[in-house]
Amino acid sequence: MFFKIAIRNLLRNKRRTLIILSSIIIGVAATLIYDSINAGMIDQMLVNQINTYYSHIQIHKKGFNDNRLVTSYIPEYKKVEDVLKKQKYITAYSNRVIAFGMLSSANSSAGISMIGIEPEREKRVSDIHKMVIEGRYPSGKLNEILISKRMSEKLEVTLGDKVVAMAADINGKVNSELFRIVGIYRSHTGEFDKVFVYVPIENARTILGIGDNVSEIAVITSSADSTFSYKKQLTNALKDSGYKTADTEVLTYQESLAMIMYLIDIWKQTSIIIYLIIALAVLFGVINTMLMSVFERVNEIGVLMSIGMKNSAIFRMIVLEAFMLGLVGTVVGFIVGILIYLPLSHNGINLGIYSESMSSMGLNNIIYPELNLMVIINSLVVMPLATAVGAFYPARKAIKLQPTDAMRYV
Amino acid sequence: MEIIRLENISKIYQDHGIPVQALKDVNLEIDKGDFVVIAGPSGSGKTTLLNIIGSLDIPTEGHVFLERDNLTHKKKRELSAIRLRKIGFIFQAYNLLPVLTALENIEFSMMLLGLPDKERHKKAMKIMEELDIAELANKKPNKMSGGQQQRVAVARAIVNDPLLVLADEPTANLDTKTANGLLDLMQKMNEEKNITFVFSSHDKKVIDRAKKLFILKDGMIVNGN
Ligand SMILES: Nc1ncnc2c1ncn2[C@@H]1O[C@H](COP(=O)(O)OP(=O)(O)OP(=O)(O)O)[C@@H](O)[C@H]1O
Ligand SMILES: [Mg+2]
């Protein structure tokens, strides 16, 4: 009967109920869409970073990421490889040699991160081979180089042109090598395209004079969500094999991409502020609506008190009304949100006009909104809660009334 | 048998800081089966007295005893439980809940008492038959005349078999014929079911039917019936 009363009370002033209801619906739908776009962006940003370069787990000499010294190659990396081969959760790995130097054409030059790769194995740990837009991916033959579109424009070179790479070796001596451009790629990340070039691993080793050592091993596991547990397992496996782990570090992509993870964190916090604002707007709407409705019913509430309804029951009755508003608004808003979300998630949202800034954040032009559990919980919980909480004050006002107000008919 | 006793009741309202004495040293007793009318001019304190009897208001001084139980220090929730079980209210403006049908209005207080669905439906239908308002069962108050609404209000007031029913000028908004019909009804309930009624009124029709009459003037009982 309480439900019946609550519903009928809400239907009493249909226009008012409809107004507050639509604000809840819009609030829920907007939260859902905003949130799913955010989730889609964050996911894309991470996936792009992982696929372009970072993989799930990276192995380096300890401190490599801080000093990036040529001499910081992985000690006895073959022993590490032996362990990697035995881990079931590792689906692929590839060795890399990394050098920092210069790339020069006849016309110009630029600073580079030169990545020496094993082309066939690299294909299994990164998607760089899929990003080639002109020419081809390096075949493994010596002195082939893959550069970005951006780099080619900077150096004013095209396919087949020759470029010279220079870098300091372990003794500080500057070596150079002549390369022929076999391919041009474009990744999703502008910052990446600015400096990354790919050469065969043997060329990089020669330039750096590091023998057959490697600076980095990129590892792909069977699940990107379990990297931390895999890291632990791998570290243990390395120790068990007798390998001296003290000088080696195993980093998950979350650790390698600490800066991006930090950005994502800030992003999430900003979203919370936005929910708060939406929730607050709804909250005040509900307070206002319920206050009006309580004041219109002073008489009735007095009667309810006279005939012996407990204050706590009256309080609950009013909160129930608001909660039902919140519930109906949330369900409808959720459905509306999903109906908007479905085509968006299928076709994506084309933000090509912001191409420049999207790429600088490591994003594609097309964003695919994503529903995850967090998004769903956020949109389903926040509004009913806000409405129920918004009813507390009016409900308190109601039970502060004196029952004699009803008897004193005016 | 005494069901209500007021001892030295005074009530002083604060009207924007100015004290208004609504009741002054009122003593009275109401017995089971009484048909009491509290009469007096406007502003004499009738409503105030009724509210105090009904535990809707608390006196500034004095004590109210309900079945010899002193209500003075009772908590709000205790008083509301007492009202639910022992007191029925009939208001001048009927004051049915507008969102409920006649039947639901009558069932409402039984629901508060926790009676099961079926039982309260049966009881409500029975009382409606008795009061000759069965055909109103599914009507909402705004589809009923004043007289019909007040009959439903009577049904609501007596359906829980209260110790007493308080009615504040129940006929003030009704024409003579309807008012008489309603009074007949309440008199019948009083005689047949021994329900105690306490009215406030300055309506001669009501006063004439009193078994016990208290006349209020400036907050004091001026007859000693
Ligand atoms: N809440 C209140 N605050 C201040 N004064 C009040 C209040 N309620 C009643 N009074 C005053 O107390 C006195 C008695 O009022 P009460 O309503 O009991 O009279 P009444 O006999 O019921 O009058 P009526 O016949 O007009 O209904 C009046 O002077 C009234 O102005
Ligand atoms: Mg009065």
XYZ file of C-alpha atoms and ligand atoms in Angstrom:
667
model
C 0.000 0.000 0.000
C 2.906 2.335 0.717
C 4.105 1.848 -2.845
C 0.650 2.570 -4.146
C 0.451 5.731 -2.076
C 3.907 6.841 -3.181
C 3.099 6.311 -6.843
C -0.235 8.092 -6.597
C 1.337 10.983 -4.774
C 3.889 11.289 -7.542
C 1.153 11.221 -10.163
C -0.712 13.990 -8.409
C 1.356 16.731 -9.939
C 2.296 15.103 -13.193
C 4.093 18.064 -14.644
C 6.307 18.551 -11.630
C 7.098 14.845 -11.450
C 7.880 14.817 -15.155
C 10.266 17.738 -14.856
C 12.282 16.243 -12.031
C 12.097 12.841 -13.692
C 13.537 14.166 -16.930
C 16.363 15.827 -15.071
C 17.215 12.486 -13.486
C 16.905 10.722 -16.841
C 19.188 13.243 -18.491
C 21.591 13.042 -15.561
C 21.830 9.261 -15.736
C 22.062 9.119 -19.527
C 24.666 11.884 -19.598
C 26.716 10.214 -16.882
C 26.607 6.946 -18.744
C 27.618 8.424 -22.085
C 30.297 10.667 -20.627
C 31.652 7.818 -18.580
C 31.676 5.330 -21.416
C 33.472 7.800 -23.694
C 36.025 8.316 -20.957
C 36.456 4.609 -20.460
C 36.804 4.181 -24.208
C 39.443 6.888 -24.406
C 41.424 5.558 -21.476
C 41.285 2.071 -22.847
C 42.311 3.177 -26.305
C 45.147 5.236 -24.920
C 46.511 2.262 -23.010
C 45.898 -0.243 -25.769
C 47.645 2.037 -28.238
C 50.657 2.360 -25.990
C 50.777 -1.348 -25.327
C 50.335 -2.307 -28.972
C 52.616 0.306 -30.443
C 55.547 -0.368 -28.227
C 55.228 -1.167 -24.563
C 53.789 -4.720 -24.603
C 52.594 -6.220 -21.313
C 55.882 -6.653 -19.516
C 59.297 -5.190 -20.214
C 62.579 -6.488 -18.895
C 65.608 -4.200 -18.543
C 68.758 -3.753 -16.628
C 67.758 -2.057 -13.403
C 67.485 1.707 -13.844
C 67.475 1.593 -17.622
C 64.395 3.772 -17.847
C 66.073 6.446 -15.745
C 69.518 6.704 -17.353
C 69.014 5.044 -20.767
C 72.715 4.378 -20.943
C 74.092 2.337 -23.782
C 75.910 0.276 -21.210
C 72.668 -0.621 -19.460
C 72.059 -3.872 -21.263
C 70.454 -6.850 -19.599
C 73.076 -9.011 -17.902
C 73.143 -12.559 -19.290
C 69.926 -12.043 -21.215
C 70.056 -15.537 -22.704
C 69.381 -16.956 -19.265
C 66.331 -14.719 -19.056
C 65.186 -15.979 -22.447
C 65.503 -19.561 -21.242
C 63.145 -18.797 -18.379
C 60.708 -16.872 -20.587
C 60.388 -19.832 -22.923
C 59.213 -22.002 -20.055
C 56.425 -19.742 -18.780
C 52.993 -20.833 -19.906
C 51.397 -17.394 -19.489
C 53.942 -15.810 -21.806
C 52.697 -15.994 -25.346
C 55.506 -14.086 -27.065
C 58.628 -12.068 -26.430
C 61.132 -10.176 -28.506
C 64.560 -8.656 -27.939
C 65.352 -5.025 -28.601
C 68.454 -2.875 -28.604
C 67.840 0.784 -27.997
C 70.083 3.652 -28.969
C 69.708 7.374 -28.815
C 71.254 9.381 -31.566
C 70.728 11.327 -34.738
C 69.334 10.558 -38.126
C 70.464 12.709 -41.043
C 69.439 13.046 -44.622
C 71.012 15.228 -47.274
C 68.740 18.043 -46.188
C 68.164 17.787 -42.487
C 68.643 15.817 -39.312
C 66.663 14.817 -36.229
C 67.120 13.220 -32.822
C 65.999 9.586 -32.720
C 65.287 6.634 -30.531
C 66.692 3.881 -32.648
C 65.072 0.544 -31.908
C 66.964 -2.481 -33.058
C 64.484 -5.280 -33.573
C 64.198 -8.894 -34.618
C 61.534 -8.119 -37.238
C 59.709 -11.452 -37.238
C 59.547 -11.781 -33.466
C 58.722 -8.084 -33.033
C 55.554 -8.711 -35.026
C 54.280 -10.842 -32.153
C 54.848 -8.249 -29.431
C 53.884 -5.007 -31.127
C 51.667 -3.771 -33.932
C 54.257 -1.558 -35.558
C 54.197 -3.823 -38.628
C 50.508 -3.019 -39.053
C 51.210 0.697 -39.013
C 53.345 0.743 -42.139
C 51.626 3.048 -44.602
C 54.220 3.164 -47.351
C 56.733 0.558 -48.470
C 57.175 -2.459 -46.232
C 58.163 -3.660 -42.823
C 61.907 -4.497 -42.411
C 62.674 -7.991 -43.597
C 65.633 -8.597 -41.332
C 68.195 -7.722 -43.968
C 70.907 -5.413 -42.690
C 70.754 -1.645 -43.206
C 67.018 -1.405 -43.734
C 65.243 1.282 -41.755
C 61.586 1.975 -40.949
C 60.798 5.596 -40.112
C 57.601 7.523 -39.423
C 55.723 9.691 -41.864
C 56.510 12.592 -39.637
C 60.224 11.839 -39.669
C 60.197 11.478 -43.450
C 58.638 14.895 -43.739
C 61.153 16.383 -41.335
C 64.107 14.891 -43.156
C 62.482 15.465 -46.553
C 63.067 11.895 -47.612
C 60.972 9.168 -49.201
C 61.096 5.424 -49.728
C 64.385 4.215 -51.089
C 66.303 7.271 -49.904
C 69.454 6.860 -47.861
C 69.884 8.206 -44.334
C 72.732 8.097 -41.853
C 72.209 7.093 -38.222
C 74.726 8.165 -35.609
C 75.069 7.154 -31.979
C 77.728 6.891 -29.311
C 78.963 3.385 -28.487
C 79.800 1.988 -25.066
C 83.193 3.659 -25.163
C 81.730 7.030 -26.048
C 82.914 6.848 -29.615
C 80.399 8.061 -32.180
C 79.612 5.471 -34.830
C 77.518 5.913 -37.915
C 75.781 3.630 -40.324
C 74.069 4.136 -43.659
C 70.470 2.917 -43.968
C 67.972 2.679 -46.780
C 64.366 3.605 -46.064
C 62.199 0.557 -46.796
C 59.070 1.595 -44.987
C 57.189 4.505 -43.509
C 54.764 4.047 -40.628
C 52.268 6.120 -38.733
C 51.252 5.240 -35.162
C 48.445 6.769 -33.102
C 50.841 8.707 -30.974
C 52.385 11.852 -32.340
C 55.110 11.879 -29.682
C 56.116 8.384 -30.671
C 56.319 9.193 -34.373
C 58.588 12.126 -33.601
C 61.546 9.970 -32.560
C 61.097 6.212 -33.050
C 62.871 4.497 -35.952
C 63.369 0.766 -36.447
C 66.492 -1.008 -37.676
C 67.662 -4.632 -37.580
C 68.978 -5.573 -34.139
C 72.435 -6.509 -35.541
C 72.934 -2.994 -36.933
C 72.059 -1.468 -33.573
C 74.427 -3.825 -31.763
C 77.247 -2.903 -34.111
C 76.715 0.822 -33.739
C 76.633 0.535 -29.942
C 79.387 -2.020 -29.752
C 77.532 -4.161 -27.217
C 78.277 -7.520 -28.725
C 75.179 -9.710 -28.844
C 73.536 -8.112 -25.834
C 70.025 -6.592 -25.687
C 68.651 -3.545 -23.877
C 65.080 -4.653 -23.540
C 62.875 -7.687 -23.814
C 59.219 -7.002 -24.634
C 56.842 -9.676 -23.360
C 53.228 -10.430 -24.207
C 51.213 -12.449 -21.694
C 47.908 -14.212 -21.998
C 46.035 -11.443 -20.154
C 46.720 -7.731 -19.934
C 44.714 -7.592 -16.695
C 46.967 -9.984 -14.811
C 50.314 -8.340 -15.475
C 51.106 -7.824 -11.825
C 50.592 -11.449 -10.928
C 52.609 -12.531 -13.996
C 55.377 -10.181 -13.015
C 55.583 -11.892 -9.643
C 55.561 -15.339 -11.169
C 58.219 -14.372 -13.662
C 60.460 -12.805 -11.033
C 60.163 -15.947 -8.933
C 60.882 -18.146 -11.905
C 63.995 -16.109 -12.665
C 65.207 -16.451 -9.088
C 64.474 -20.175 -9.050
C 66.517 -20.654 -12.198
C 69.535 -19.283 -10.383
C 69.586 -16.071 -12.400
C 70.878 -13.066 -10.461
C 67.830 -10.813 -10.468
C 69.378 -8.015 -8.448
C 70.470 -6.089 -11.524
C 67.421 -6.745 -13.654
C 63.981 -5.238 -13.508
C 60.677 -6.638 -14.659
C 58.137 -3.885 -15.320
C 54.464 -4.170 -16.113
C 53.059 -1.727 -18.628
C 51.350 0.054 -15.764
C 54.787 0.725 -14.316
C 56.401 1.605 -17.628
C 53.543 3.942 -18.419
C 53.467 5.527 -14.980
C 52.924 8.960 -16.467
C 49.914 7.824 -18.446
C 48.519 5.897 -15.492
C 48.849 9.071 -13.484
C 47.009 11.030 -16.159
C 44.285 8.410 -16.175
C 43.992 8.788 -12.433
C 43.560 12.533 -12.722
C 41.061 11.951 -15.476
C 39.040 9.621 -13.278
C 39.063 12.121 -10.461
C 37.821 14.821 -12.795
C 34.997 12.512 -13.769
C 34.062 12.073 -10.141
C 33.785 15.831 -9.832
C 31.525 15.875 -12.845
C 29.286 13.172 -11.358
C 29.186 15.133 -8.169
C 28.026 18.192 -10.039
C 25.344 16.243 -11.889
C 24.307 14.478 -8.686
C 24.222 17.775 -6.830
C 22.003 19.360 -9.472
C 19.606 16.428 -9.201
C 19.856 16.512 -5.421
C 18.751 20.124 -5.251
C 16.030 19.459 -7.793
C 14.715 16.667 -5.617
C 14.946 18.737 -2.448
C 12.986 21.484 -4.127
C 10.364 19.169 -5.582
C 9.873 17.210 -2.391
C 9.735 20.348 -0.274
C 6.968 21.718 -2.467
C 5.160 18.440 -2.284
C 5.497 18.297 1.517
C 4.260 21.846 1.983
C 1.263 21.163 -0.216
C 0.426 18.231 2.020
C 0.861 19.780 5.450
C -2.742 19.001 6.161
C -2.546 15.410 5.063
C 0.628 14.825 7.004
C -1.120 16.209 10.063
C -3.980 13.788 9.491
C -1.547 10.891 9.144
C -0.003 11.873 12.454
C -3.422 12.222 14.081
C -4.555 8.777 13.078
C -1.405 7.363 14.589
C 1.111 6.966 11.798
C 4.549 7.016 13.364
C 6.939 9.797 12.391
C 9.444 7.255 11.201
C 6.822 5.780 8.873
C 5.964 9.215 7.502
C 9.646 9.889 6.965
C 10.022 6.630 5.089
C 6.938 7.337 3.004
C 8.419 10.591 1.718
C 11.861 9.128 1.115
C 10.198 6.250 -0.707
C 8.483 8.690 -3.053
C 11.793 10.303 -3.912
C 13.516 6.961 -4.187
C 10.911 5.785 -6.691
C 11.489 8.941 -8.685
C 15.173 8.130 -8.646
C 14.595 4.508 -9.534
C 12.267 5.163 -12.454
C 14.465 8.012 -13.665
C 17.533 5.823 -13.422
C 16.016 2.873 -15.244
C 14.675 5.063 -18.031
C 17.864 7.130 -18.107
C 19.918 3.963 -18.267
C 17.886 2.655 -21.189
C 18.135 6.010 -22.952
C 21.868 6.040 -22.285
C 22.277 2.525 -23.686
C 20.228 3.419 -26.751
C 22.572 6.317 -27.406
C 25.605 4.276 -26.490
C 24.959 1.305 -28.770
C 25.308 3.074 -32.130
C 28.197 5.146 -30.773
C 30.078 2.115 -29.573
C 29.491 0.464 -32.915
C 30.379 3.342 -35.202
C 32.635 5.244 -32.862
C 32.768 8.974 -32.388
C 34.866 10.690 -34.999
C 36.948 13.399 -33.404
C 39.017 13.902 -36.523
C 38.711 17.655 -36.216
C 40.818 17.417 -33.067
C 43.216 15.074 -34.822
C 46.304 16.941 -33.677
C 45.558 16.911 -29.961
C 44.074 13.428 -30.081
C 47.290 12.058 -31.496
C 49.363 13.936 -28.965
C 47.440 12.045 -26.272
C 48.009 8.792 -28.085
C 44.426 8.546 -29.281
C 42.928 7.605 -32.612
C 40.557 9.928 -34.409
C 37.665 7.612 -33.678
C 36.757 6.929 -30.070
C 34.696 3.876 -29.212
C 32.746 4.397 -25.980
C 33.005 1.459 -23.636
C 30.689 0.159 -20.957
C 32.452 -1.447 -18.071
C 31.219 -2.445 -14.667
C 32.342 0.837 -13.123
C 30.379 2.825 -15.692
C 27.257 0.772 -15.079
C 27.544 0.968 -11.312
C 28.158 4.709 -11.451
C 25.091 5.374 -13.526
C 22.840 2.956 -11.628
C 23.775 3.900 -8.097
C 24.524 7.599 -8.024
C 21.094 8.973 -8.965
C 18.774 6.819 -6.827
C 21.075 7.577 -3.944
C 21.081 11.293 -4.707
C 17.280 11.357 -4.855
C 16.821 9.428 -1.651
C 19.330 11.655 0.121
C 17.626 14.693 -1.395
C 14.394 13.594 0.263
C 15.880 13.487 3.750
C 15.572 17.184 4.384
C 11.967 17.544 3.176
C 11.040 14.372 5.057
C 12.569 15.790 8.220
C 10.624 18.996 7.681
C 7.474 16.929 7.354
C 7.861 15.119 10.640
C 8.706 18.353 12.417
C 5.132 19.445 11.702
C 2.603 19.366 14.517
C -0.407 17.098 14.087
C -2.617 19.928 15.312
C -1.992 21.662 11.998
C -4.506 19.303 10.467
C -7.211 19.812 13.051
C -6.832 23.548 12.800
C -8.633 23.767 9.511
C -8.448 27.084 7.733
C -16.313 3.504 33.571
C -13.907 6.387 33.247
C -11.819 6.438 30.081
C -10.632 10.046 30.071
C -9.922 12.338 32.961
C -8.467 15.833 32.693
C -6.952 17.307 35.824
C -6.329 21.051 36.081
C -5.557 21.442 32.420
C -4.225 24.800 31.245
C -2.930 25.631 27.850
C -1.026 28.775 27.031
C 0.002 29.385 23.436
C 2.785 31.709 22.518
C 1.555 33.878 19.676
C 4.656 35.694 18.442
C 5.886 35.869 21.993
C 2.532 37.006 23.382
C 0.988 34.397 25.669
C -2.587 33.393 24.814
C -4.453 31.405 27.420
C -6.608 28.962 25.499
C -7.597 26.755 28.441
C -7.708 27.559 32.115
C -7.884 24.917 34.850
C -10.138 22.489 33.014
C -11.305 19.378 34.843
C -13.522 16.805 33.217
C -14.246 13.119 32.958
C -15.532 11.065 30.096
C -16.991 7.618 30.596
C -17.304 4.650 28.313
C -20.353 5.050 26.084
C -20.633 8.786 26.560
C -21.916 11.060 23.836
C -20.191 14.273 24.843
C -20.518 17.709 23.316
C -18.106 20.505 24.091
C -19.853 23.713 23.159
C -18.841 27.325 23.233
C -18.281 30.375 21.101
C -15.515 30.683 18.585
C -12.137 31.018 20.257
C -13.355 29.538 23.526
C -10.854 26.681 23.327
C -12.933 23.767 21.976
C -10.388 22.608 19.426
C -7.560 23.032 21.897
C -9.396 20.886 24.416
C -10.156 18.190 21.875
C -6.531 18.131 20.732
C -5.368 17.697 24.296
C -7.844 14.874 24.907
C -6.630 13.269 21.696
C -2.945 13.650 22.692
C -2.269 15.725 19.600
C -1.280 18.624 21.800
C 0.247 18.735 25.251
C -1.122 20.911 28.034
C 1.019 23.603 29.626
C -0.199 22.442 33.003
C -2.219 19.569 34.364
C -2.556 15.915 33.482
C -4.495 13.801 31.030
C -5.399 10.249 32.038
C -6.458 7.741 29.456
C -7.887 4.650 31.116
C -6.173 5.910 34.279
C -2.834 6.021 32.504
C -1.113 9.396 32.826
C -0.081 10.645 29.369
C 2.028 13.557 30.627
C 5.465 12.072 30.155
C 4.775 9.792 27.247
C 7.063 9.938 24.234
C 5.882 10.989 20.791
C 5.941 7.476 19.395
C 4.046 6.110 22.397
C 1.365 8.737 21.904
C 1.071 7.940 18.245
C 0.648 4.250 19.070
C -2.065 5.206 21.570
C -3.843 7.300 18.935
C -3.659 4.493 16.430
C -5.172 1.932 18.799
C -7.506 3.933 20.974
C -8.632 7.143 19.344
C -10.553 7.893 16.187
C -10.574 11.364 14.663
C -13.207 13.092 12.586
C -12.324 16.504 11.200
C -14.405 19.435 10.096
C -12.868 19.259 6.624
C -13.215 15.424 6.454
C -9.499 15.146 5.659
C -9.568 11.857 3.844
C -6.340 11.053 2.034
C -7.021 12.320 -1.478
C -4.939 9.699 -3.254
C -6.821 6.810 -1.695
C -10.291 5.492 -2.444
C -12.907 5.323 0.290
C -12.099 1.680 0.883
C -8.369 2.336 1.036
C -8.860 5.263 3.386
C -10.734 2.993 5.759
C -8.145 0.245 5.384
C -5.246 2.595 5.973
C -5.244 2.678 9.763
C -5.795 -1.087 9.868
C -2.719 -1.365 7.709
C -0.785 0.752 10.186
C -1.927 -1.719 12.827
C -0.489 -4.505 10.730
C -3.720 -6.326 9.931
C -3.415 -8.762 7.031
C -4.832 -7.721 3.650
C -7.852 -9.975 3.647
C -8.962 -9.206 7.150
C -8.804 -5.465 6.740
C -10.641 -5.652 3.452
C -13.404 -7.680 5.077
C -13.647 -5.334 8.042
C -13.686 -2.249 5.813
C -16.417 -3.683 3.601
C -18.475 -4.636 6.644
C -18.283 -1.188 8.183
C -19.146 0.393 4.840
C -22.233 -1.785 4.617
C -23.228 -0.712 8.111
C -22.788 2.947 7.295
C -24.549 2.498 3.986
C -21.611 3.691 1.906
C -20.595 0.438 0.219
C -21.170 1.918 -3.204
C -18.474 4.528 -2.512
C -15.799 1.902 -1.984
C -13.778 2.640 -5.096
C -14.350 6.366 -5.262
C -11.708 8.907 -4.454
C -12.671 11.724 -2.064
C -12.848 14.363 -4.803
C -15.646 12.328 -6.428
C -17.769 12.330 -3.265
C -20.053 14.899 -1.678
C -19.176 16.396 1.706
C -21.710 14.202 3.478
C -20.354 11.102 1.778
C -16.786 12.016 2.659
C -17.738 12.562 6.271
C -19.410 9.151 6.407
C -16.226 7.588 5.100
C -14.344 9.568 7.739
C -16.661 8.147 10.406
C -15.992 4.663 9.096
C -12.250 5.332 9.205
C -12.532 6.648 12.760
C -14.425 3.663 14.154
C -13.058 0.757 12.158
C -10.274 -0.014 14.648
C -12.829 -0.159 17.468
C -11.360 2.834 19.299
C -11.897 3.674 22.914
C -13.278 7.034 21.859
C -13.911 9.099 18.751
C -13.104 12.817 18.708
C -14.992 14.945 16.252
C -14.136 18.631 15.859
C -17.166 20.400 14.420
C -17.952 17.492 12.129
C -21.109 19.034 10.760
C -19.896 22.577 10.234
C -19.485 22.139 6.490
C -22.687 20.163 5.940
C -26.256 21.230 5.237
C -28.913 20.503 7.877
C -30.277 17.350 6.310
C -26.875 15.803 5.695
C -25.715 16.867 9.146
C -28.697 15.220 10.774
C -28.140 12.048 8.804
C -24.564 11.924 9.943
C -25.484 12.606 13.546
C -28.105 9.858 13.403
C -25.416 7.543 12.226
C -23.020 8.412 15.018
C -25.776 8.209 17.587
C -26.626 4.772 16.281
C -22.998 3.679 16.576
C -22.985 5.062 20.102
C -26.113 3.213 21.090
C -25.524 -0.048 19.256
C -21.789 -0.426 19.682
C -21.294 1.636 22.794
C -18.655 3.765 21.013
C -17.761 6.896 22.953
C -18.047 10.141 21.018
C -16.700 13.567 21.951
C -17.806 16.477 19.793
C -16.906 20.082 19.700
C -19.587 22.225 18.192
C -21.632 25.369 18.441
C -24.293 23.753 16.281
C -27.638 23.394 18.061
C -28.371 20.129 16.236
C -25.301 18.613 17.818
C -25.758 20.119 21.250
C -29.336 18.839 21.440
C -28.154 15.262 21.153
C -25.536 15.505 23.907
C -25.726 12.995 26.737
C -23.116 15.087 28.493
C -22.469 18.753 27.730
C -19.517 20.963 28.621
C -19.784 24.629 27.868
C -16.523 26.457 27.388
C -16.054 30.164 27.737
C -12.681 31.856 27.539
C -10.997 28.547 28.115
C -12.988 27.606 31.191
C -15.790 25.132 31.668
C -18.735 27.192 32.819
C -21.258 24.446 33.468
C -20.630 21.604 35.826
C -22.312 18.697 34.126
N -1.398 27.505 17.639
C -1.890 28.587 18.263
N -1.103 29.645 18.520
C -1.588 30.740 19.150
N -2.839 30.842 19.576
C -3.689 29.830 19.365
C -3.256 28.651 18.700
N -4.298 27.804 18.615
C -5.335 28.417 19.214
N -4.979 29.626 19.665
C -5.826 30.552 20.392
O -6.399 29.866 21.484
C -7.742 30.218 21.642
C -8.619 28.993 21.550
O -8.580 28.501 20.219
P -9.391 27.255 19.725
O -9.040 27.015 18.326
O -9.212 26.158 20.677
O -10.911 27.785 19.824
P -12.226 27.125 19.228
O -13.181 27.155 20.330
O -11.926 25.827 18.631
O -12.653 28.165 18.144
P -13.467 27.910 16.776
O -14.861 27.736 17.178
O -13.233 29.156 16.017
O -12.873 26.706 16.142
C -8.029 31.269 20.570
O -7.887 32.528 21.153
C -6.981 31.038 19.543
O -6.668 32.242 18.884
Mg -12.157 25.031 16.720
